[in-house]
Coordinates of N, CA, C and O in Angstrom, one line a residue:
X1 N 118.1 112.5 105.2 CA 117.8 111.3 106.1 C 117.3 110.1 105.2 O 116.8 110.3 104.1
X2 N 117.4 108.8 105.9 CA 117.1 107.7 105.0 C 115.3 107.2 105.3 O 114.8 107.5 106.4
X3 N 114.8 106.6 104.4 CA 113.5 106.4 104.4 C 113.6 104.7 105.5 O 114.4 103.9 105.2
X4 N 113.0 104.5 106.3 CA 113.1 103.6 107.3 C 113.6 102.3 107.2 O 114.4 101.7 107.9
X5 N 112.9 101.8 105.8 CA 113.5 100.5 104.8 C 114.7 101.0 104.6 O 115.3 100.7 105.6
X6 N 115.6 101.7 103.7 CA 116.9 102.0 103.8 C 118.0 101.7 104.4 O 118.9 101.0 103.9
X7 N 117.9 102.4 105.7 CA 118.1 102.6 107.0 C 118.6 101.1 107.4 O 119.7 100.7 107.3
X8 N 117.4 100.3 108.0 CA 117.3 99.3 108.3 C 117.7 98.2 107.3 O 117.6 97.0 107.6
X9 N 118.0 98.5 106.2 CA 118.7 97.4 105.3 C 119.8 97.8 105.7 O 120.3 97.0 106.4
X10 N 120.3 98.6 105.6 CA 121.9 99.4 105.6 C 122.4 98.5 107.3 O 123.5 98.0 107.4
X11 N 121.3 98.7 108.4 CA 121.9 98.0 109.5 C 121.7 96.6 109.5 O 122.2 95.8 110.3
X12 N 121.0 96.2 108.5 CA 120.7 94.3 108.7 C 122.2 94.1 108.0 O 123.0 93.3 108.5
X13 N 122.5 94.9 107.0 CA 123.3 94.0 105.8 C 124.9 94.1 107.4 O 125.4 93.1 107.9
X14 N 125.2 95.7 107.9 CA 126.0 95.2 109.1 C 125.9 94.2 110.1 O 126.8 93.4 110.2
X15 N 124.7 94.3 110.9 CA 124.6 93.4 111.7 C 124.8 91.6 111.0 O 125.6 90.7 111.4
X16 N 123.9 91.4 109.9 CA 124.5 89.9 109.0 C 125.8 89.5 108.9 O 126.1 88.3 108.8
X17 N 126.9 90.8 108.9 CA 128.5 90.8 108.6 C 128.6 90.1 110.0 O 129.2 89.0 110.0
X18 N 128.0 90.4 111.2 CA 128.7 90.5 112.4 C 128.4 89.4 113.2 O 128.9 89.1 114.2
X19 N 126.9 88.4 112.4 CA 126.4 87.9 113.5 C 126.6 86.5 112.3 O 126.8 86.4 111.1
X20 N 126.3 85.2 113.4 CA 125.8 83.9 112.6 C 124.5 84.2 111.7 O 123.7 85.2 111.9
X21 N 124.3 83.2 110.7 CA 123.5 83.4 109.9 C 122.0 83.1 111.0 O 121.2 83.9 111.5
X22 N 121.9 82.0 111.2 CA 121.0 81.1 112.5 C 120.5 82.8 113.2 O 119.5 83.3 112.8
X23 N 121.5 83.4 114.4 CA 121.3 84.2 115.0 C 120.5 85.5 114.2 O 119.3 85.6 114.5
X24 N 120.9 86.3 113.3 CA 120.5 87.2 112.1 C 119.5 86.9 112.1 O 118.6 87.6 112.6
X25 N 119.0 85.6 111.5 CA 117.7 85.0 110.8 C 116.2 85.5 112.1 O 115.2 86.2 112.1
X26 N 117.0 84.5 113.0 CA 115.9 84.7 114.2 C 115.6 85.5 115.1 O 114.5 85.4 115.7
X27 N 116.9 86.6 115.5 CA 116.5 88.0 116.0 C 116.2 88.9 115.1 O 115.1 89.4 115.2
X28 N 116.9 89.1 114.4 CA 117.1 90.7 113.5 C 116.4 90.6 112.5 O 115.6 91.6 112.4
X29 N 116.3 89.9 111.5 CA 115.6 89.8 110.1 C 114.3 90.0 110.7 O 114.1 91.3 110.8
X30 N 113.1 89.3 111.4 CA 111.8 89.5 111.3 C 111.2 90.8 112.2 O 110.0 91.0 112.5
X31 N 112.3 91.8 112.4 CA 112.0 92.6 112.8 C 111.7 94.2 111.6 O 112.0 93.9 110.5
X32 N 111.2 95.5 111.7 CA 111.0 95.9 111.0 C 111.0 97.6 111.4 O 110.2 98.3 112.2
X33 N 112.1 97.9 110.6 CA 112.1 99.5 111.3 C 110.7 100.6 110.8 O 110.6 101.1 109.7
X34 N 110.1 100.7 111.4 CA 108.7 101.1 111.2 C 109.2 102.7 111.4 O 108.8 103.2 110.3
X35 N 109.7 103.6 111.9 CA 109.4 104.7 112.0 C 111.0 105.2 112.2 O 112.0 104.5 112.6
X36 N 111.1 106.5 111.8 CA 112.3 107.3 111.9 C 112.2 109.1 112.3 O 111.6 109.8 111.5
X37 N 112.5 109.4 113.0 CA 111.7 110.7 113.0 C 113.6 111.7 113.6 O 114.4 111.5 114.5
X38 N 113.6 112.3 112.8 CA 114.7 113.3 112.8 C 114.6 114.7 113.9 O 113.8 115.6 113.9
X39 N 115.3 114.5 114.4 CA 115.6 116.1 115.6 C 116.8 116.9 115.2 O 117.8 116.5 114.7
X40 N 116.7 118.1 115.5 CA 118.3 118.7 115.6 C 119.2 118.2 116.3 O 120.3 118.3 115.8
X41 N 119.2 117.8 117.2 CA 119.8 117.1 118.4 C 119.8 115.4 118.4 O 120.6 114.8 119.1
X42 N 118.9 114.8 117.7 CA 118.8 113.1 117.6 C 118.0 112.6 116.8 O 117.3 113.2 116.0
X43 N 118.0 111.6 116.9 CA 117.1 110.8 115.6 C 116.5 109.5 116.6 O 117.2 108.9 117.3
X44 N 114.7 109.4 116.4 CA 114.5 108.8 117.0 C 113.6 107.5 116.4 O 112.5 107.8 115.8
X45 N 114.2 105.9 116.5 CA 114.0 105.0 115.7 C 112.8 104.0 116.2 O 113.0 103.5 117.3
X46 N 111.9 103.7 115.6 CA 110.9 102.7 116.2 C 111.5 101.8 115.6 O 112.3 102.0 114.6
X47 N 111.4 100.5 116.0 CA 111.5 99.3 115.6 C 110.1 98.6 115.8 O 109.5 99.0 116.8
X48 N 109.5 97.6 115.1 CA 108.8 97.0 115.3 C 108.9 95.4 115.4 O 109.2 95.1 114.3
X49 N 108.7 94.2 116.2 CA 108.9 93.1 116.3 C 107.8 92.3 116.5 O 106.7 92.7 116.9
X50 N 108.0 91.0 116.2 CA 106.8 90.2 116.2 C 106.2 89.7 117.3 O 105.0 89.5 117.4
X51 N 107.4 89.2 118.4 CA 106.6 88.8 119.4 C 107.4 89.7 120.3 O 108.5 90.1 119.9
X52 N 106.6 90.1 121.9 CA 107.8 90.2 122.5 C 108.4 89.9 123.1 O 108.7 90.7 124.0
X53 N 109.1 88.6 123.0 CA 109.9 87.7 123.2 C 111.0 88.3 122.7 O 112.0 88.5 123.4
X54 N 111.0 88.7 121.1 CA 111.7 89.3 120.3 C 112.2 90.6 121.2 O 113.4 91.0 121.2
X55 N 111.2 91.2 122.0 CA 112.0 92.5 122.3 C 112.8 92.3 123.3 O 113.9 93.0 123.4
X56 N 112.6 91.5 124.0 CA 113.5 91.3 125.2 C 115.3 90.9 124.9 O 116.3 91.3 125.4
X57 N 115.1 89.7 123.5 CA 116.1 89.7 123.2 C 116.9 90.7 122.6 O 118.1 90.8 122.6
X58 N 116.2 91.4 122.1 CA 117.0 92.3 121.3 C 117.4 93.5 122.3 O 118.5 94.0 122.2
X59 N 116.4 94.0 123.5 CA 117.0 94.7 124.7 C 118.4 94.2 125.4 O 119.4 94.7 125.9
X60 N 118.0 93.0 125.1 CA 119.3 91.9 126.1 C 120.3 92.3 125.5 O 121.0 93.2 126.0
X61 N 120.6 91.6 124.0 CA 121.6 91.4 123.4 C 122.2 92.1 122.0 O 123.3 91.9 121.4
X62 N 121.3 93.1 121.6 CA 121.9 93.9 120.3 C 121.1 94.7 120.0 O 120.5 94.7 118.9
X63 N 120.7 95.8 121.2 CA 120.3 96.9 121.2 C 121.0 97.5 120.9 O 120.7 98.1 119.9
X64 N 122.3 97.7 121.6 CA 123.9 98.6 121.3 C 124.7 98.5 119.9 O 125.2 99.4 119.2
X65 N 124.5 97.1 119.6 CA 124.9 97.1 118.3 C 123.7 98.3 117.2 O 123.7 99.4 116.6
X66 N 122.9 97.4 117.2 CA 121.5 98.4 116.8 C 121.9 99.9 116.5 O 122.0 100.5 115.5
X67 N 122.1 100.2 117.7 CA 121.9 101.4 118.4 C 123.4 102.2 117.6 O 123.4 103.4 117.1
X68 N 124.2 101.5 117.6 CA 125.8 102.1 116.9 C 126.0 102.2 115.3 O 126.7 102.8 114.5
X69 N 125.0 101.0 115.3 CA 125.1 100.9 113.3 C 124.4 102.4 113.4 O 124.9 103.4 113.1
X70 N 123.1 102.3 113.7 CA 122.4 103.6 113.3 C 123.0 104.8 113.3 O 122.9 105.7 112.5
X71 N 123.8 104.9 114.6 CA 124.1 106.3 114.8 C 125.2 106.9 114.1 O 125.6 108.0 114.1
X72 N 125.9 105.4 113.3 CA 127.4 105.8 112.0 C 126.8 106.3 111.3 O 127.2 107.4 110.9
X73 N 125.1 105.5 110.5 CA 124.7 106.0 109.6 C 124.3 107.2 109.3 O 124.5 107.7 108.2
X74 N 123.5 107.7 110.6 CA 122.4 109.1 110.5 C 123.9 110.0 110.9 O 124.1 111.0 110.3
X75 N 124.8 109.6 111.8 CA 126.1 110.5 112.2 C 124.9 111.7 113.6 O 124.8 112.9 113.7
X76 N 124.2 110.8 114.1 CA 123.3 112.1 115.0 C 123.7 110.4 116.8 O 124.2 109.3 116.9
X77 N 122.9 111.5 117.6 CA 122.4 110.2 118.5 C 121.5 109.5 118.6 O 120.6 110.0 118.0
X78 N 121.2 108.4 119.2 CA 119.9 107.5 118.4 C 119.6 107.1 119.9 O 120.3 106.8 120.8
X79 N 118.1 107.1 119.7 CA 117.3 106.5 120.7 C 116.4 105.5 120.0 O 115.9 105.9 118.9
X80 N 116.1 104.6 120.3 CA 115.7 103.4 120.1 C 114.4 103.0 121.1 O 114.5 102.8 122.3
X81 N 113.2 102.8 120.4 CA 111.5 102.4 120.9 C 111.6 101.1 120.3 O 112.4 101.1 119.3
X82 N 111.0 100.1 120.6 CA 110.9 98.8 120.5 C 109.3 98.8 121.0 O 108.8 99.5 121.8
X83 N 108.8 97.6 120.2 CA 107.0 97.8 120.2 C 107.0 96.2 119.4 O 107.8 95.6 118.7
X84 N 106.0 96.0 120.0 CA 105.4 94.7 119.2 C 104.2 95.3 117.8 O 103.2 96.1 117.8
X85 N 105.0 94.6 116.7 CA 103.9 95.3 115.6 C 102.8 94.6 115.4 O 102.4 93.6 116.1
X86 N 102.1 95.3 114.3 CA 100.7 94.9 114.4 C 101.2 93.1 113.5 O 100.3 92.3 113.2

């Protein structure tokens, strides 16, 4: 399994392919995969964001993407926690 930084580079550098720079910058970059916790059955990913403003959008609009980069990566199913970080 990948260490959370990793992980979460591996999905920014996808998600950056996919999105405007503008869009990337202000959703996805200031966010921060804080936690990764492995199951036999799934892998379960915290994300952490700054306001949550942030989380709504990213519930709204690229949870799924989120949610599919990861699950090519780990090759498991992924559930996704969203939190405002410290």
């Amino acid at each position: 399994i990948y260490s959370p930084e990793e992980l979460w580079g591996k999905v920014c550098a996808e998600l950056a392919a996919n999105l405007s720079q503008g869009v990337f910058k202000t959703w996805i970059f200031p966010n921060v995969l804080s936690d990764v916790e492995e199951f036999e059955d799934k892998v379960i990913c915290t994300i952490e964001s700054p306001t949550s403003f942030h989380i709504s959008i990213i519930e709204k609009s690229f949870k799924t993407a989120i949610i599919d980069s990861i699950t090519a990566i780990v090759e498991k199913p992924v559930e996704l926690k969203l939190k405002v970080g410290d």
